[in-house]
Amino acid sequence: MPSANPADDTAAGVDIAALLERGRAMSTPELRAAVDRLASPMDTVAAYHFGWIDAHGLPADGDGGKAVRPALALLSAEAAGARPEVGVPGAVAVELVHNFSLLHDDLMDGDEQRRHRDTVWKVHGPAQAILVGDALFALANEVLLELGTVEAGRATRRLTAATRKLIDGQAQDISYEHRERVTVEECLEMEGNKTGALLACAVSIGAVLGGADDRTADTLEEYGYHLGLAFQAVDDLLGIWGDPVSTGKQTWSDLRQRKKSLPVVAALAEGGPASRRLGELLAADAKSNDFASFSEEEFATRAALIEEAGGREWTSQEARRQHAVAIAALDGVELPEQVRAQLVALADFVVVRKR
Amino acid sequence: MPSANPADDTAAGVDIAALLERGRAMSTPELRAAVDRLASPMDTVAAYHFGWIDAHGLPADGDGGKAVRPALALLSAEAAGARPEVGVPGAVAVELVHNFSLLHDDLMDGDEQRRHRDTVWKVHGPAQAILVGDALFALANEVLLELGTVEAGRATRRLTAATRKLIDGQAQDISYEHRERVTVEECLEMEGNKTGALLACAVSIGAVLGGADDRTADTLEEYGYHLGLAFQAVDDLLGIWGDPVSTGKQTWSDLRQRKKSLPVVAALAEGGPASRRLGELLAADAKSNDFASFSEEEFATRAALIEEAGGREWTSQEARRQHAVAIAALDGVELPEQVRAQLVALADFVVVRKR
């Protein structure tokens, strides 16, 4: 049972920071060992991407991200009654697939910054971004399949299915960029593919490696999928109204990238005066040649219209709705009580986080 | 037993054309069904790449390649005493991986033509080339793992290992472009990774799906690896001295691309007068700005120097040497006599082909 120690500043006494740190500490050595298997110069390029070295090859202590996925993969093993160690190859494989997609997406999207640093294609060129992405994807399968068990085959199959969805989501994201209007449903489907599917896999992969049956794995994936949608809704809020000091991104980050994120599509769908005015402005922005030189005020105007048209409130509610669906999904599975409390606490953390 | 019908214009009475056609006919419907699973527009982009539709989306009857790999994957199943059908998912998975690598390599190398048509990145843009390549790689694993058997897991593991080598080979190929000198050994290692590994996997994957043990699979891979090296040596010869009408490539194709292929590196290693003159010319070419406007005569001069320095003869001998090693490897494994004759005949075909 979780402690009810009032000194714990977290839901139901679960120490989220410790949970995330455990996932990072247990999976990073294995992740680094896997990346070390890559032939030169791919090992160096990958180490740069992960933030372990800088552009000159010197050791760095980069921001490796929030490490929600590794924490989930370890909890996933415990959900099946296995030791958390059993989930480590799953955590590593999911991180490898996640980072394969980041390497390719950054190149496809022309994004020049990731985790406060130049992206791989900017530093090492497009060919290395493609090649090292491919290598990380292959490595993900290798790390699982070399376990040589039936469970590893099932885990790889689930990871492959999630990867296919990830790719579908990126294809949708790219096609939406060329369209003037995207519906809320289309945006949710895209975010489900891009963020939900791999988070879902993180929540099932440890359990599958630990011998869980398909029904248990599917139910855990349902929790993970909706957790992913809640996570993305919060990301979309932070992408417009996040504090740059916390997020490490520019002010109005997603507006600068003209992203058709949830607050934007929800505001455009509302149809009132602010919604229509926003639509006119964004349509003009899409054709504008001096968009890059827009002032803070111009972005602030757009953010205010999104808020006035209800895009901010709708997205907040959507995050809470997905959070509730995620937690409800846990009722469908037998779980050790501590694991259940930790999964609930992680879901709570995802919707209140500031970065 | 193979027939000794003197009307058969092939080694030991094996009808190579029929063998290749069987591989194509049995695997193409499954390959098309797999590609049809891709979400739009990735299905269309992939269909264009495979030559099934043209750039306007109209049905086409493109050159799908020689189909050596599918033929091998089916023979591989028969090598393990299974029906050829058992090898079909393996044939499809290997073709998917092969084409994933073509999509990415063409983009990385800036190649604008493939199988007489514009490459995917030229027609559909770099993002689609990356995305559809990724999707084909994921699909390869999916096609195998959805079989849900222990054998499928083992086959996927071998395919993953081959894919990692494929990626290593492309990394070497890219790094060699920036170097003035490449040794014969480095060139062979690169070609073994880029061509040998996946051909080796084609020769083991059907057997693994048919229940063969690891020793049998390893021996079949040894045959396939050296077959791949023989295949590539012949490709390197055709890339310089091939008849454009047969190969569908330009005259002096590899010289135009400044490829450090086997005849070139062997000629440069020889060290005599022609070798040194060749080295001077190629070093100047690397810095030349009007290389693109070189005349037929200028390429003919280089080809003649390569031949004079023994690069052509060395590469022909290398093809025969690898051919012999491939066939010798078959002595290490119990095989139905007809399968053995067909594998030998395919090896003979690979070294005498004109395209």
Coordinates of C-alpha atoms in Angstrom, one line a residue, chain A residues 5 12-13 62 92 115 125 144 153 159 185 197-198 205 214 225 229 231 242 255 308 319 326:
Chain A
N5 CA 2.8 10.4 4.6
A12 CA -1.7 9.1 -2.8
G13 CA 1.8 9.3 -1.4
G62 CA 21.9 16.7 -21.6
V92 CA 15.0 0.4 -23.9
R115 CA 15.9 19.6 -26.1
G125 CA 23.6 16.3 -41.9
L144 CA 13.8 -7.5 -27.7
G153 CA 8.2 -12.1 -30.0
L159 CA 6.1 -2.5 -30.6
E185 CA -11.5 14.4 -34.7
A197 CA 0.3 4.3 -29.5
L198 CA 3.8 4.3 -28.2
I205 CA 5.5 -4.1 -23.0
D214 CA -3.2 -10.4 -24.3
Y225 CA -3.4 5.3 -25.1
L229 CA -3.8 11.7 -25.4
F231 CA -0.2 14.0 -22.2
G242 CA 3.8 27.3 -21.3
L255 CA 2.0 29.2 -33.0
E308 CA -11.7 33.6 -26.4
A319 CA -6.9 16.5 -21.0
A326 CA -7.2 6.3 -18.7

